[in-house]
Amino acid sequence: MPCVEGVTGRRVKVVFILAWLLVASLFIFHASLLFEVAWQIRVFVPRLMLHLGPRSAGKAIILGCFVVLLFAHLAEAMAWGLLLWRAGLAPSFSEGVYFSATSMTALGYGDVVLPPPWRLLGPLAAISGLLMFGCSTAFLFVVIQAVWESQR
């Protein structure tokens, strides 16, 4: 196999395959989480309404969704960070999380950049992250809309 700056083509393939598997796993995780939160809302709304009243229940539901989605996105950034760190592409776990979080949010400071054979991992993390943020935004919109409708 030819070497690119001391990196074998086989290693590049393995890391990119792992990255694609991570993307697929994170999409499954994120979609499953959204469906689970939706299910839990349907199950617990009557109890919350009974104990807290409609206004407080709505606030609790929205706050709960924000917290769950915040931790989901943090976990997804940490999964990317772990991959980058274990593959030797980031000097530390925290540096990998930082790079992945700035990529996933399209913030992209550019102060941490992957070397040439690995640069495509940044856009891959960004595209998958933006899709997941978009799904979270749509989900929150539906939840907030449902809470507002129930307030009428």
Short mmCIF file of C-alpha atoms in Angstrom, two decimals:
data_model
loop_
_atom_site.label_atom_id
_atom_site.label_comp_id
_atom_site.label_asym_id
_atom_site.label_seq_id
_atom_site.Cartn_x
_atom_site.Cartn_y
_atom_site.Cartn_z
CA MET A 1 0.00 0.00 0.00
CA PRO A 2 1.30 3.48 -0.76
CA CYS A 3 2.01 5.75 2.17
CA VAL A 4 0.69 9.28 2.55
CA GLU A 5 2.93 11.12 5.00
CA GLY A 6 3.75 7.84 6.74
CA VAL A 7 0.12 6.69 6.89
CA THR A 8 -0.81 3.46 5.14
CA GLY A 9 -3.85 3.27 2.90
CA ARG A 10 -5.18 0.40 5.01
CA ARG A 11 -5.19 2.53 8.17
CA VAL A 12 -6.97 5.34 6.34
CA LYS A 13 -9.63 2.89 5.14
CA VAL A 14 -10.11 1.41 8.62
CA VAL A 15 -10.51 4.83 10.26
CA PHE A 16 -12.96 6.02 7.59
CA ILE A 17 -14.98 2.81 7.89
CA LEU A 18 -15.09 3.34 11.66
CA ALA A 19 -16.18 6.94 11.09
CA TRP A 20 -19.03 5.85 8.79
CA LEU A 21 -20.08 3.22 11.33
CA LEU A 22 -20.05 5.92 13.99
CA VAL A 23 -22.23 8.17 11.81
CA ALA A 24 -24.74 5.35 11.30
CA SER A 25 -24.70 4.47 15.01
CA LEU A 26 -25.21 8.09 16.04
CA PHE A 27 -28.12 8.49 13.62
CA ILE A 28 -29.75 5.37 15.08
CA PHE A 29 -29.04 6.60 18.62
CA HIS A 30 -30.46 10.05 17.90
CA ALA A 31 -33.60 8.83 16.14
CA SER A 32 -34.21 6.25 18.86
CA LEU A 33 -33.79 8.91 21.53
CA LEU A 34 -36.28 11.23 19.82
CA PHE A 35 -38.85 8.44 19.56
CA GLU A 36 -38.25 7.43 23.18
CA VAL A 37 -38.66 10.99 24.44
CA ALA A 38 -41.86 11.34 22.38
CA TRP A 39 -43.16 8.10 23.91
CA GLN A 40 -42.26 9.20 27.43
CA ILE A 41 -44.01 12.53 26.90
CA ARG A 42 -47.19 10.72 25.86
CA VAL A 43 -46.98 8.45 28.90
CA PHE A 44 -46.14 11.07 31.53
CA VAL A 45 -48.10 14.13 30.35
CA PRO A 46 -51.32 13.11 32.15
CA ARG A 47 -49.40 12.65 35.44
CA LEU A 48 -47.55 15.92 35.02
CA MET A 49 -50.78 17.76 34.25
CA LEU A 50 -52.42 16.26 37.32
CA HIS A 51 -49.57 17.10 39.70
CA LEU A 52 -48.18 20.33 38.25
CA GLY A 53 -51.04 21.86 36.29
CA PRO A 54 -51.00 22.72 32.60
CA ARG A 55 -48.58 25.69 32.70
CA SER A 56 -45.94 24.07 34.88
CA ALA A 57 -46.29 20.73 33.09
CA GLY A 58 -45.63 22.44 29.76
CA LYS A 59 -42.54 24.13 31.14
CA ALA A 60 -41.29 20.84 32.62
CA ILE A 61 -41.79 19.02 29.31
CA ILE A 62 -39.94 21.65 27.29
CA LEU A 63 -37.12 21.91 29.84
CA GLY A 64 -36.82 18.13 29.96
CA CYS A 65 -36.55 17.93 26.19
CA PHE A 66 -33.87 20.62 26.13
CA VAL A 67 -31.83 18.82 28.78
CA VAL A 68 -32.12 15.41 27.11
CA LEU A 69 -31.14 16.82 23.71
CA LEU A 70 -28.26 18.81 25.18
CA PHE A 71 -26.80 15.68 26.73
CA ALA A 72 -27.47 13.68 23.55
CA HIS A 73 -25.47 16.16 21.46
CA LEU A 74 -22.70 16.23 24.04
CA ALA A 75 -22.57 12.41 23.97
CA GLU A 76 -22.40 12.48 20.17
CA ALA A 77 -19.50 14.95 20.25
CA MET A 78 -17.80 12.76 22.84
CA ALA A 79 -18.23 9.70 20.61
CA TRP A 80 -16.53 11.55 17.75
CA GLY A 81 -13.85 12.78 20.14
CA LEU A 82 -13.20 9.25 21.33
CA LEU A 83 -12.82 8.02 17.76
CA LEU A 84 -10.39 10.82 16.90
CA TRP A 85 -8.36 10.31 20.05
CA ARG A 86 -8.19 6.50 19.84
CA ALA A 87 -7.27 6.72 16.13
CA GLY A 88 -4.37 8.98 17.10
CA LEU A 89 -5.78 11.96 15.22
CA ALA A 90 -6.22 14.12 18.32
CA PRO A 91 -3.60 14.44 21.07
CA SER A 92 -6.20 14.05 23.83
CA PHE A 93 -9.81 13.09 24.33
CA SER A 94 -10.75 16.68 25.17
CA GLU A 95 -9.04 17.95 22.01
CA GLY A 96 -11.00 15.39 19.98
CA VAL A 97 -14.27 16.45 21.62
CA TYR A 98 -13.43 20.10 20.99
CA PHE A 99 -12.70 19.46 17.30
CA SER A 100 -15.81 17.34 16.83
CA ALA A 101 -18.08 19.80 18.68
CA THR A 102 -16.85 22.74 16.61
CA SER A 103 -17.29 20.65 13.47
CA MET A 104 -20.75 19.31 14.41
CA THR A 105 -22.07 22.78 15.15
CA ALA A 106 -20.50 24.29 11.99
CA LEU A 107 -18.66 26.69 14.27
CA GLY A 108 -15.37 25.49 12.81
CA TYR A 109 -12.86 27.75 14.52
CA GLY A 110 -10.04 26.15 12.54
CA ASP A 111 -7.59 26.27 15.44
CA VAL A 112 -7.58 22.45 15.47
CA VAL A 113 -7.20 20.94 12.02
CA LEU A 114 -6.70 17.33 11.02
CA PRO A 115 -3.76 16.46 8.75
CA PRO A 116 -4.38 15.82 4.99
CA PRO A 117 -5.55 12.21 4.80
CA TRP A 118 -7.97 12.82 7.68
CA ARG A 119 -9.42 16.22 6.77
CA LEU A 120 -12.59 14.71 5.32
CA LEU A 121 -13.57 13.54 8.81
CA GLY A 122 -14.32 17.16 9.76
CA PRO A 123 -16.98 17.67 7.07
CA LEU A 124 -18.37 14.19 7.77
CA ALA A 125 -18.80 15.12 11.45
CA ALA A 126 -20.23 18.49 10.43
CA ILE A 127 -22.82 17.08 8.03
CA SER A 128 -23.97 14.38 10.42
CA GLY A 129 -24.01 16.82 13.33
CA LEU A 130 -26.03 19.41 11.45
CA LEU A 131 -28.55 16.78 10.41
CA MET A 132 -28.94 15.70 14.02
CA PHE A 133 -29.23 19.30 15.22
CA GLY A 134 -31.87 19.84 12.56
CA CYS A 135 -33.83 16.82 13.76
CA SER A 136 -33.55 18.08 17.34
CA THR A 137 -34.77 21.52 16.30
CA ALA A 138 -37.74 20.04 14.45
CA PHE A 139 -38.54 17.83 17.45
CA LEU A 140 -38.39 20.78 19.86
CA PHE A 141 -40.61 22.79 17.53
CA VAL A 142 -43.23 20.02 17.57
CA VAL A 143 -43.04 19.71 21.36
CA ILE A 144 -43.32 23.46 21.93
CA GLN A 145 -46.18 23.69 19.44
CA ALA A 146 -48.03 20.85 21.22
CA VAL A 147 -47.50 22.53 24.60
CA TRP A 148 -48.80 25.84 23.25
CA GLU A 149 -51.82 24.13 21.73
CA SER A 150 -52.60 22.46 25.05
CA GLN A 151 -52.39 25.85 26.79
CA ARG A 152 -55.26 27.26 24.69
#
